[in-house]
Short mmCIF file of C-alpha atoms in Angstrom, two decimals:
data_model
loop_
_atom_site.label_atom_id
_atom_site.label_comp_id
_atom_site.label_asym_id
_atom_site.label_seq_id
_atom_site.Cartn_x
_atom_site.Cartn_y
_atom_site.Cartn_z
CA MET B 4 38.17 -24.73 -68.60
CA ASN B 5 38.79 -21.29 -70.13
CA ALA B 6 41.62 -19.26 -68.36
CA ASP B 7 40.72 -16.34 -69.40
CA ALA B 8 44.17 -14.68 -68.33
CA GLU B 9 47.19 -14.44 -70.35
CA PRO B 10 49.68 -17.52 -69.03
CA SER B 11 51.27 -17.34 -66.24
CA SER B 12 55.31 -16.51 -66.13
CA LYS B 13 55.89 -19.08 -63.89
CA ASP B 14 57.09 -22.75 -65.38
CA GLU B 15 56.89 -25.04 -63.78
CA ALA B 16 58.70 -27.54 -66.01
CA SER B 17 61.63 -25.97 -65.84
CA GLY B 18 62.14 -27.21 -61.93
CA ASN B 19 62.38 -23.38 -60.63
CA TYR B 20 60.72 -24.21 -57.53
CA GLY B 21 61.10 -22.46 -53.99
CA ASP B 22 61.35 -22.93 -50.77
CA PHE B 23 58.30 -23.78 -48.74
CA ASP B 24 55.81 -26.34 -48.05
CA PHE B 25 52.88 -24.66 -47.13
CA ILE B 26 51.60 -21.25 -48.22
CA VAL B 27 48.97 -19.42 -46.94
CA VAL B 28 47.60 -16.47 -49.57
CA SER B 29 45.35 -14.39 -48.32
CA ASN B 30 44.05 -10.62 -49.06
CA ARG B 31 46.33 -8.77 -45.80
CA LEU B 32 49.97 -10.34 -44.38
CA PRO B 33 49.43 -12.12 -41.35
CA VAL B 34 51.21 -9.08 -39.43
CA ASP B 35 49.96 -4.67 -39.08
CA ARG B 36 52.56 -2.25 -39.18
CA ILE B 37 53.83 -0.51 -36.02
CA SER B 38 55.78 3.17 -36.82
CA GLY B 39 57.76 4.20 -33.69
CA ALA B 40 60.24 6.78 -32.87
CA ASP B 41 62.98 4.24 -33.86
CA GLY B 42 61.28 3.06 -37.56
CA ASP B 43 58.33 0.64 -38.94
CA THR B 44 58.38 -2.51 -36.89
CA TRP B 45 55.69 -5.35 -37.42
CA ARG B 46 53.49 -6.71 -34.85
CA ARG B 47 51.28 -10.27 -36.16
CA SER B 48 47.59 -9.23 -36.33
CA PRO B 49 44.96 -10.52 -34.18
CA GLY B 50 42.51 -11.91 -36.55
CA GLY B 51 41.44 -15.68 -35.62
CA LEU B 52 43.41 -16.84 -38.76
CA VAL B 53 46.36 -15.96 -37.63
CA THR B 54 46.33 -17.56 -34.32
CA ALA B 55 44.85 -21.23 -36.13
CA LEU B 56 48.19 -21.00 -38.56
CA ALA B 57 50.98 -20.03 -36.89
CA PRO B 58 51.62 -23.08 -35.82
CA VAL B 59 51.21 -25.10 -38.88
CA MET B 60 53.94 -22.37 -40.34
CA GLY B 61 56.18 -23.43 -37.29
CA LYS B 62 56.13 -27.40 -37.79
CA ALA B 63 55.41 -26.70 -42.42
CA ASP B 64 58.23 -24.44 -43.11
CA GLY B 65 55.62 -22.06 -44.26
CA ALA B 66 55.68 -18.66 -45.77
CA TRP B 67 52.72 -16.37 -46.12
CA VAL B 68 51.57 -14.26 -49.50
CA GLY B 69 49.23 -11.07 -49.06
CA TRP B 70 49.30 -7.26 -49.49
CA PRO B 71 51.28 -5.24 -46.26
CA GLY B 72 48.17 -2.88 -46.20
CA SER B 73 49.99 0.47 -48.23
CA PRO B 74 49.31 0.62 -51.66
CA ASP B 75 52.35 1.72 -53.73
CA GLU B 76 54.59 -0.14 -51.73
CA GLU B 77 56.83 -3.24 -53.02
CA LEU B 78 58.73 -4.45 -50.15
CA GLU B 79 61.37 -7.50 -49.77
CA PRO B 80 60.97 -10.38 -48.44
CA PHE B 81 60.72 -11.05 -44.83
CA ASP B 82 60.78 -13.29 -41.95
CA HIS B 83 58.53 -12.68 -38.83
CA ASP B 84 58.06 -14.72 -35.55
CA ASN B 85 57.98 -18.15 -37.54
CA MET B 86 56.67 -17.42 -41.01
CA HIS B 87 58.46 -16.17 -43.72
CA LEU B 88 56.08 -13.49 -45.10
CA LYS B 89 55.85 -12.76 -49.32
CA PRO B 90 54.27 -9.33 -49.71
CA VAL B 91 52.18 -8.15 -53.35
CA PRO B 92 51.95 -4.99 -53.98
CA LEU B 93 48.75 -3.30 -54.91
CA SER B 94 48.78 0.76 -56.49
CA THR B 95 46.53 2.92 -54.99
CA ASP B 96 43.99 2.13 -58.62
CA GLU B 97 44.08 -1.35 -57.91
CA VAL B 98 43.26 -0.89 -54.39
CA GLU B 99 40.20 1.21 -55.62
CA LEU B 100 39.00 -1.27 -58.49
CA TYR B 101 39.87 -4.66 -57.43
CA TYR B 102 39.56 -4.31 -53.31
CA GLU B 103 37.30 -1.45 -53.19
CA GLY B 104 35.23 -2.39 -56.03
CA PHE B 105 34.83 -5.77 -57.34
CA SER B 106 35.81 -7.47 -53.45
CA ASN B 107 33.52 -5.23 -51.51
CA THR B 108 30.73 -3.53 -54.02
CA THR B 109 30.41 -5.93 -56.40
CA LEU B 110 30.82 -9.84 -54.62
CA TRP B 111 30.41 -9.12 -51.09
CA PRO B 112 26.99 -7.71 -51.66
CA LEU B 113 26.18 -10.45 -54.33
CA TYR B 114 26.97 -12.83 -51.83
CA HIS B 115 24.86 -11.49 -48.91
CA ASP B 116 21.60 -12.34 -50.48
CA VAL B 117 21.95 -8.73 -52.81
CA ILE B 118 21.33 -6.64 -48.88
CA ALA B 119 22.87 -3.98 -50.74
CA THR B 120 22.73 -3.83 -54.77
CA PRO B 121 26.09 -5.09 -56.22
CA GLU B 122 27.85 -3.07 -58.78
CA PHE B 123 29.22 -4.76 -62.32
CA HIS B 124 31.81 -2.64 -63.79
CA ARG B 125 34.41 -4.45 -66.33
CA THR B 126 37.63 -2.47 -65.45
CA TRP B 127 37.04 -3.83 -61.71
CA TRP B 128 36.40 -7.08 -63.01
CA ASP B 129 40.15 -6.79 -65.32
CA ALA B 130 41.95 -5.20 -62.15
CA TYR B 131 40.33 -8.10 -59.80
CA ARG B 132 41.85 -11.02 -62.76
CA THR B 133 44.80 -8.77 -62.83
CA VAL B 134 45.42 -8.84 -59.05
CA ASN B 135 44.60 -12.55 -58.32
CA ARG B 136 47.25 -13.24 -60.96
CA ARG B 137 49.88 -11.25 -59.34
CA PHE B 138 49.56 -13.63 -56.30
CA ALA B 139 49.48 -16.47 -57.82
CA ASP B 140 52.69 -15.87 -59.21
CA ALA B 141 53.38 -14.69 -55.77
CA ALA B 142 53.17 -18.16 -54.54
CA ALA B 143 54.02 -19.83 -57.53
CA SER B 144 57.19 -18.51 -56.31
CA VAL B 145 57.53 -19.42 -53.01
CA ALA B 146 56.10 -23.29 -53.02
CA ALA B 147 58.67 -26.06 -52.85
CA LYS B 148 57.65 -28.66 -55.23
CA GLY B 149 54.14 -30.55 -54.50
CA ALA B 150 53.95 -27.77 -51.52
CA THR B 151 50.91 -27.08 -49.88
CA VAL B 152 48.81 -23.65 -50.78
CA TRP B 153 45.45 -22.43 -49.04
CA VAL B 154 43.91 -19.87 -50.23
CA GLN B 155 41.83 -17.49 -48.67
CA ASP B 156 38.84 -15.91 -49.57
CA TYR B 157 36.57 -13.99 -51.58
CA GLN B 158 39.14 -11.66 -52.86
CA LEU B 159 41.60 -14.29 -54.85
CA GLN B 160 38.62 -16.74 -56.31
CA LEU B 161 40.83 -16.77 -59.62
CA VAL B 162 44.00 -18.06 -57.58
CA PRO B 163 43.21 -21.79 -57.21
CA GLN B 164 43.11 -22.06 -60.86
CA LEU B 165 45.91 -19.81 -61.44
CA LEU B 166 48.37 -21.83 -59.74
CA ARG B 167 46.51 -25.47 -61.16
CA GLN B 168 47.76 -24.20 -64.76
CA ALA B 169 50.84 -22.63 -63.21
CA ARG B 170 52.22 -25.63 -61.29
CA PRO B 171 50.06 -28.81 -61.10
CA ASP B 172 52.23 -30.43 -58.93
CA LEU B 173 50.63 -28.26 -56.04
CA LYS B 174 48.16 -29.03 -53.46
CA ILE B 175 45.61 -26.32 -53.70
CA GLY B 176 43.09 -25.99 -50.74
CA PHE B 177 40.56 -22.62 -51.33
CA PHE B 178 38.52 -21.62 -47.78
CA ASN B 179 35.65 -18.66 -48.58
CA HIS B 180 34.70 -17.18 -45.28
CA ILE B 181 31.37 -15.62 -46.26
CA PRO B 182 28.18 -17.03 -47.28
CA PHE B 183 28.32 -18.50 -50.85
CA PRO B 184 24.87 -17.67 -52.36
CA PRO B 185 21.98 -19.19 -54.43
CA LEU B 186 22.69 -19.74 -58.18
CA GLU B 187 19.57 -17.63 -58.55
CA ILE B 188 21.19 -14.58 -57.02
CA PHE B 189 25.13 -16.02 -58.39
CA ALA B 190 23.55 -15.78 -61.84
CA GLN B 191 23.45 -12.32 -62.19
CA LEU B 192 27.09 -11.70 -62.10
CA PRO B 193 28.50 -11.14 -66.11
CA TRP B 194 31.92 -12.83 -64.81
CA ARG B 195 29.85 -16.20 -62.77
CA ARG B 196 31.54 -18.88 -65.30
CA ASN B 197 35.27 -17.52 -64.40
CA ILE B 198 34.44 -17.14 -60.85
CA ILE B 199 33.18 -21.28 -60.71
CA GLU B 200 35.92 -22.26 -63.06
CA GLY B 201 38.63 -20.42 -60.52
CA LEU B 202 37.34 -22.14 -57.28
CA LEU B 203 37.57 -25.43 -59.06
CA GLY B 204 41.74 -25.00 -59.42
CA ALA B 205 41.61 -26.11 -55.75
CA ASP B 206 41.64 -29.96 -54.72
CA LEU B 207 39.15 -28.89 -51.63
CA ILE B 208 36.81 -25.99 -52.00
CA GLY B 209 35.67 -25.30 -48.07
CA PHE B 210 32.68 -23.30 -46.77
CA GLN B 211 31.08 -22.51 -43.48
CA ARG B 212 27.71 -23.73 -44.37
CA PRO B 213 26.52 -27.05 -46.07
CA SER B 214 23.87 -24.82 -48.07
CA ASP B 215 26.96 -22.53 -48.84
CA ALA B 216 28.71 -26.12 -50.45
CA SER B 217 25.53 -26.76 -52.40
CA ASN B 218 24.64 -24.02 -53.66
CA PHE B 219 28.40 -23.49 -54.62
CA LEU B 220 27.55 -26.98 -56.88
CA ARG B 221 24.58 -26.18 -58.32
CA CYS B 222 26.09 -23.26 -60.31
CA VAL B 223 29.22 -25.70 -60.99
CA ARG B 224 26.54 -28.09 -62.63
CA ARG B 225 24.49 -24.84 -64.36
CA PHE B 226 27.19 -22.76 -65.46
CA ALA B 227 30.81 -24.76 -66.03
CA GLY B 228 28.45 -28.03 -66.74
CA TYR B 229 30.09 -31.09 -64.68
CA THR B 230 28.32 -33.65 -63.39
CA ILE B 231 28.63 -33.84 -59.69
CA ARG B 232 28.66 -36.69 -57.49
CA GLN B 233 28.61 -36.61 -53.85
CA GLN B 234 30.06 -33.52 -53.40
CA GLN B 235 32.82 -33.93 -56.06
CA VAL B 236 33.63 -32.51 -59.11
CA ASN B 237 35.99 -34.18 -61.77
CA VAL B 238 37.39 -31.99 -63.80
CA THR B 239 39.42 -31.78 -67.36
CA THR B 240 41.32 -29.04 -68.12
CA GLU B 241 41.84 -27.67 -71.67
CA ASP B 242 45.60 -28.82 -71.82
CA GLY B 243 44.10 -32.41 -70.67
CA LEU B 244 45.21 -32.46 -67.62
CA SER B 245 42.17 -33.98 -64.81
CA TYR B 246 42.15 -33.96 -61.31
CA VAL B 247 39.30 -33.93 -58.72
CA SER B 248 37.40 -31.13 -56.63
CA ARG B 249 36.06 -31.58 -53.74
CA ALA B 250 33.85 -28.81 -52.18
CA GLU B 251 32.76 -29.51 -48.25
CA ALA B 252 31.63 -27.44 -44.87
CA PHE B 253 34.38 -26.37 -42.50
CA PRO B 254 32.50 -23.96 -40.34
CA ILE B 255 35.49 -21.37 -38.35
CA SER B 256 35.43 -21.00 -34.68
CA ILE B 257 37.75 -19.05 -32.99
CA ASP B 258 40.77 -19.56 -30.30
CA ALA B 259 38.51 -20.63 -27.41
CA ALA B 260 40.67 -21.17 -25.13
CA GLN B 261 42.15 -17.67 -25.20
CA ILE B 262 38.21 -16.10 -24.67
CA ALA B 263 38.24 -18.24 -21.87
CA GLU B 264 41.35 -17.54 -20.24
CA LEU B 265 41.05 -13.71 -19.89
CA ALA B 266 37.29 -14.09 -19.01
CA GLN B 267 39.00 -15.38 -15.76
CA ARG B 268 41.82 -13.07 -14.95
CA GLU B 269 41.16 -10.22 -12.41
CA ASP B 270 41.78 -7.08 -14.14
CA VAL B 271 39.52 -8.15 -16.90
CA ILE B 272 36.64 -9.08 -14.29
CA GLU B 273 37.18 -6.04 -12.95
CA ARG B 274 36.77 -3.86 -16.00
CA SER B 275 33.43 -5.46 -16.29
CA LYS B 276 32.23 -4.32 -13.13
CA GLN B 277 33.44 -1.79 -13.86
CA ILE B 278 31.50 -0.84 -17.38
CA ARG B 279 28.32 -2.04 -15.76
CA ARG B 280 28.99 1.02 -12.85
CA GLU B 281 29.55 3.47 -15.12
CA LEU B 282 26.01 2.27 -17.02
CA GLY B 283 24.24 3.15 -13.47
CA ASN B 284 24.37 -0.02 -12.75
CA PRO B 285 21.02 -1.60 -14.65
CA ASP B 286 19.73 -4.73 -13.98
CA THR B 287 20.06 -5.87 -17.80
CA VAL B 288 23.14 -5.38 -20.11
CA LEU B 289 22.70 -6.07 -24.08
CA LEU B 290 25.04 -6.01 -26.26
CA GLY B 291 25.91 -5.70 -29.78
CA VAL B 292 29.31 -5.67 -31.19
CA ASP B 293 30.24 -5.77 -35.41
CA ARG B 294 31.63 -4.14 -37.98
CA LEU B 295 30.02 -0.99 -39.26
CA ASP B 296 28.24 -3.01 -42.29
CA TYR B 297 25.09 -3.13 -44.06
CA THR B 298 25.41 -7.15 -43.19
CA LYS B 299 24.97 -7.02 -39.56
CA GLY B 300 21.69 -6.30 -38.69
CA ILE B 301 22.30 -3.17 -36.88
CA SER B 302 20.12 -0.71 -37.90
CA HIS B 303 16.99 -3.45 -37.49
CA ARG B 304 18.46 -4.43 -33.66
CA LEU B 305 18.27 -0.60 -32.61
CA LYS B 306 14.62 -0.09 -34.09
CA ALA B 307 13.46 -3.03 -32.15
CA TYR B 308 15.56 -1.70 -28.77
CA GLY B 309 14.16 1.69 -29.35
CA GLU B 310 10.61 0.55 -29.95
CA LEU B 311 10.60 -1.62 -26.52
CA LEU B 312 11.84 1.20 -24.74
CA GLU B 313 8.81 3.65 -26.25
CA ASP B 314 6.51 0.47 -25.54
CA GLY B 315 7.37 0.64 -22.39
CA ARG B 316 8.14 -2.67 -22.09
CA ILE B 317 11.77 -2.33 -20.69
CA THR B 318 12.88 1.43 -19.53
CA VAL B 319 16.12 2.98 -19.13
CA GLU B 320 16.27 2.59 -15.26
CA ASN B 321 16.71 -1.35 -15.47
CA ALA B 322 17.74 -1.50 -18.94
CA ALA B 323 20.93 -0.29 -20.94
CA MET B 324 22.30 -1.52 -24.24
CA ILE B 325 26.45 -1.03 -25.45
CA GLN B 326 26.55 -0.53 -29.18
CA VAL B 327 30.25 -1.59 -30.65
CA ALA B 328 30.82 -0.76 -34.32
CA SER B 329 33.78 -0.89 -35.93
CA PRO B 330 34.79 1.21 -38.76
CA SER B 331 34.70 -0.61 -41.71
CA ARG B 332 35.60 0.56 -45.70
CA GLU B 333 34.95 4.38 -44.77
CA ARG B 334 35.66 5.24 -48.22
CA VAL B 335 33.37 3.16 -50.02
CA GLU B 336 29.89 4.89 -50.18
CA GLN B 337 27.27 2.98 -49.19
CA TYR B 338 29.11 2.78 -45.42
CA ARG B 339 28.91 5.97 -44.72
CA LEU B 340 25.43 6.12 -45.90
CA LEU B 341 24.91 3.08 -43.26
CA ARG B 342 27.34 5.42 -40.67
CA GLU B 343 25.25 8.34 -40.84
CA GLU B 344 21.47 6.21 -40.29
CA VAL B 345 23.07 4.34 -37.60
CA GLU B 346 24.09 7.50 -35.19
CA GLY B 347 21.00 9.24 -36.81
CA THR B 348 19.24 6.43 -34.72
CA VAL B 349 21.29 6.47 -32.46
CA GLY B 350 20.87 9.90 -31.86
CA ARG B 351 17.05 9.98 -31.02
CA ILE B 352 17.45 6.50 -29.06
CA SER B 353 19.86 8.38 -26.61
CA GLY B 354 17.91 11.94 -26.91
CA THR B 355 14.60 10.40 -26.33
CA TYR B 356 15.61 7.99 -23.13
CA ASP B 357 18.66 9.04 -22.07
CA THR B 358 18.67 10.59 -18.03
CA ILE B 359 21.10 12.40 -15.94
CA SER B 360 21.68 9.26 -14.03
CA ASN B 361 20.84 6.49 -16.44
CA THR B 362 22.29 5.87 -20.33
CA ALA B 363 19.63 4.31 -22.88
CA LEU B 364 22.15 3.72 -25.42
CA ARG B 365 26.29 3.62 -25.26
CA TYR B 366 26.98 3.77 -29.17
CA LEU B 367 30.85 3.28 -29.75
CA HIS B 368 32.40 3.98 -33.42
CA HIS B 369 35.90 2.20 -32.22
CA SER B 370 38.37 -0.90 -32.20
CA TYR B 371 39.36 -2.73 -28.99
CA PRO B 372 41.51 -5.34 -27.72
CA VAL B 373 40.70 -8.16 -27.19
CA GLU B 374 40.97 -7.57 -23.30
CA GLU B 375 38.56 -5.14 -23.87
CA MET B 376 36.19 -7.17 -25.88
CA VAL B 377 35.88 -10.08 -23.44
CA ALA B 378 35.32 -7.45 -20.24
CA LEU B 379 32.39 -5.87 -22.22
CA TYR B 380 31.04 -9.99 -23.04
CA LEU B 381 31.37 -10.08 -19.42
CA ALA B 382 29.15 -6.97 -18.50
CA ALA B 383 26.43 -8.41 -20.90
CA ASP B 384 23.54 -9.81 -19.71
CA VAL B 385 22.07 -10.04 -23.50
CA MET B 386 24.26 -10.74 -26.75
CA LEU B 387 22.28 -9.21 -29.65
CA VAL B 388 23.50 -10.82 -33.35
CA THR B 389 21.00 -9.88 -35.95
CA ALA B 390 22.54 -10.15 -39.37
CA LEU B 391 21.26 -10.57 -41.69
CA ARG B 392 23.16 -12.65 -43.28
CA ASP B 393 26.70 -14.04 -42.31
CA GLY B 394 29.15 -16.55 -42.92
CA MET B 395 29.82 -17.71 -39.46
CA ASN B 396 29.74 -14.66 -37.20
CA LEU B 397 32.86 -15.58 -34.67
CA VAL B 398 31.47 -12.50 -32.13
CA ALA B 399 28.66 -15.19 -31.08
CA LYS B 400 31.60 -17.84 -30.12
CA GLU B 401 33.36 -15.05 -28.51
CA TYR B 402 30.55 -14.06 -26.01
CA VAL B 403 29.72 -17.82 -25.30
CA ALA B 404 33.21 -18.54 -24.78
CA ALA B 405 33.82 -15.86 -22.31
CA ARG B 406 30.72 -16.79 -20.34
CA THR B 407 32.35 -19.38 -18.06
CA GLY B 408 30.00 -19.13 -15.21
CA ASN B 409 27.38 -20.36 -17.93
CA THR B 410 25.30 -17.34 -17.37
CA GLY B 411 23.81 -14.89 -19.97
CA THR B 412 21.42 -15.39 -22.98
CA LEU B 413 22.54 -15.35 -26.73
CA VAL B 414 20.06 -14.01 -29.37
CA LEU B 415 21.50 -14.94 -32.90
CA SER B 416 19.71 -14.23 -36.30
CA GLU B 417 19.61 -17.62 -38.17
CA PHE B 418 21.07 -16.11 -41.34
CA THR B 419 24.03 -16.53 -39.50
CA GLY B 420 26.47 -19.73 -39.55
CA ALA B 421 26.16 -19.82 -36.29
CA ALA B 422 23.30 -20.46 -35.65
CA ASP B 423 23.91 -24.38 -37.00
CA GLN B 424 26.05 -24.82 -33.86
CA LEU B 425 24.27 -22.94 -31.43
CA ARG B 426 21.25 -24.07 -31.42
CA GLN B 427 20.68 -23.11 -27.64
CA ALA B 428 21.04 -19.49 -29.00
CA VAL B 429 17.60 -17.81 -28.87
CA LEU B 430 16.62 -17.73 -32.50
CA VAL B 431 15.50 -15.15 -34.62
CA ASN B 432 14.27 -13.55 -37.95
CA PRO B 433 15.99 -10.31 -37.59
CA HIS B 434 13.78 -9.06 -40.38
CA ASP B 435 11.05 -9.20 -38.38
CA ILE B 436 10.92 -6.38 -36.00
CA ASP B 437 7.96 -7.85 -33.39
CA GLY B 438 9.70 -11.45 -33.43
CA LEU B 439 13.56 -9.77 -32.30
CA LYS B 440 11.29 -7.16 -29.65
CA ALA B 441 9.70 -10.89 -28.41
CA ALA B 442 13.08 -12.84 -28.45
CA ILE B 443 15.18 -9.81 -26.64
CA LEU B 444 12.24 -10.43 -24.02
CA THR B 445 12.57 -13.70 -24.03
CA ALA B 446 16.32 -13.51 -23.60
CA ILE B 447 15.93 -10.55 -20.53
CA ASN B 448 13.33 -12.95 -18.78
CA MET B 449 14.84 -16.37 -19.08
CA PRO B 450 14.87 -17.94 -15.82
CA ALA B 451 18.87 -18.26 -14.61
CA ARG B 452 18.26 -22.17 -14.62
CA GLU B 453 17.41 -22.52 -17.73
CA ALA B 454 20.09 -19.23 -19.60
CA SER B 455 22.67 -21.99 -17.56
CA ARG B 456 21.43 -24.72 -19.68
CA ARG B 457 21.78 -23.62 -22.71
CA MET B 458 24.77 -21.85 -21.99
CA ARG B 459 26.69 -24.81 -21.62
CA LEU B 460 25.82 -26.50 -24.18
CA MET B 461 26.80 -23.94 -25.96
CA ARG B 462 29.93 -23.50 -24.48
CA ARG B 463 30.87 -27.01 -24.99
CA GLN B 464 30.47 -26.61 -28.83
CA VAL B 465 32.72 -24.07 -28.44
CA LEU B 466 35.42 -25.35 -26.98
CA GLN B 467 35.42 -28.79 -28.51
CA ASN B 468 35.59 -27.05 -32.19
CA ASP B 469 38.03 -23.95 -31.71
CA VAL B 470 39.86 -22.49 -34.98
CA GLU B 471 42.88 -25.13 -34.35
CA ARG B 472 40.52 -27.86 -34.78
CA TRP B 473 38.88 -26.28 -37.85
CA SER B 474 42.58 -26.25 -39.52
CA ARG B 475 43.44 -29.13 -38.81
CA ASN B 476 39.99 -31.02 -40.11
CA PHE B 477 40.63 -28.95 -43.66
CA LEU B 478 44.01 -29.92 -43.76
CA GLU B 479 43.32 -33.13 -43.07
CA ALA B 480 40.97 -33.33 -46.00
CA LEU B 481 43.03 -31.77 -48.19
CA ASP B 482 45.77 -34.44 -47.94
CA GLN B 483 43.40 -37.26 -48.04
CA ASP B 484 41.79 -35.60 -51.09
CA GLN B 485 45.19 -35.55 -52.88
CA ASP B 486 46.45 -39.27 -51.44
CA ARG B 487 43.49 -40.46 -53.30
CA ASP B 488 43.64 -38.40 -56.61
CA GLN B 489 47.03 -39.83 -56.98
CA SER B 490 46.24 -43.52 -56.28
CA GLN B 491 42.87 -43.17 -59.03
CA ASN B 492 45.59 -41.80 -61.54
CA GLN B 493 47.89 -44.31 -60.73
CA ASP B 494 44.76 -47.09 -61.18
CA PRO B 495 43.43 -46.89 -64.59
CA ASP B 496 40.95 -49.63 -64.24
CA ARG B 497 39.42 -47.82 -61.16
CA GLU B 498 38.76 -44.28 -63.38
CA ARG B 499 37.20 -46.72 -65.99
CA GLU B 500 34.75 -47.78 -63.09
CA GLN B 501 34.26 -43.94 -62.23
#
């Protein structure tokens, strides 16, 4: 395998191991900085990944490696709750080149079916390699002998191979939270083989959907020349190290119990009623919740909703829509242009159809705490998830988990990973505006009994397959893979048979 990078400063043979048996490596640390009069403090981030892995950290003597969120700052390692945190510094230039550049202007659009045009710059690639090396070295420095290291997401795709080179004793997993593109799209990437070989450093590579795993394995065969058998790749490195890397789907989920619990709290229920009153108590409330991102299909959704109002098939007196679009990557030009487009559409719809008493469309460019989000889920009769491409889309699962009375309907893009599990949703191709309009009307007019049947089945799926089960399934599979590799390495006859 071609490392395409200078040798690591970490020398595994020296026996200079760290102290932690379980390490998570992600672009960001699992804490947010809170500035106050008495100085800075840290608060655990609300994301599902943190929720899923915090218990594992407590049981397994865990450490988390990531960027603390501020450029040009070097922090010493520190402990928070039951986690040891290892900050990785990034300069202002590295944030621009590695994160905003290669990660989010090269890889993000490429992996989302080129909805926007990816840009390929060698300076961005060089920064990506440098930063991935820094993350790998940080992980190697805290990992005990034989530790498990779980690397997260597309910003760190070179880390598995770099860890493998530095510390062949480690058990390495990788999970890709976004889609993996078809071979014909991935082929555009000038550094396609470097990325493939970087990922193949992991014993287990997890994807959201079986199709993503299949896309990856096709790229492995084409661009790295390996033979694939039953989703397994027999890898041999330039220094003679042999091991098996496996690609498989592990669809991520949410903390369903937390969402369901909040949905039954009296203050949250009262807030949901207040939201409906503030909209003029329409017969139907429609809801969209997204990061303001071109992959989410917000413009398509607003176009369909505006045409339904124009056609008179819904009226502002009996329907209202809320669109939450939380800020996202506002320094990237494509996102600034998207915001202008969305806000222009919102202004036209509101200016045309709002009345003194009724709101056609309430647009909220904010992030909200989870309690407010659950209140919005309870207030909404119809949830609109119209992503053009999405690895999973956890908003769809959160809406389902919140509907404890088995009411409400979900309109769901077939291009989301969630569509594989939530098959009772009203599935739609968001590029088909007429089809999207018909799906919205189907959801609005669905008989209560049919809506309840569908929601009950979807809730069962979400509650049984929560984020804790996702992390447990992945880590158990990683353990099994490592045990299998060790037994094969100890049995030369079995290796010859393969």
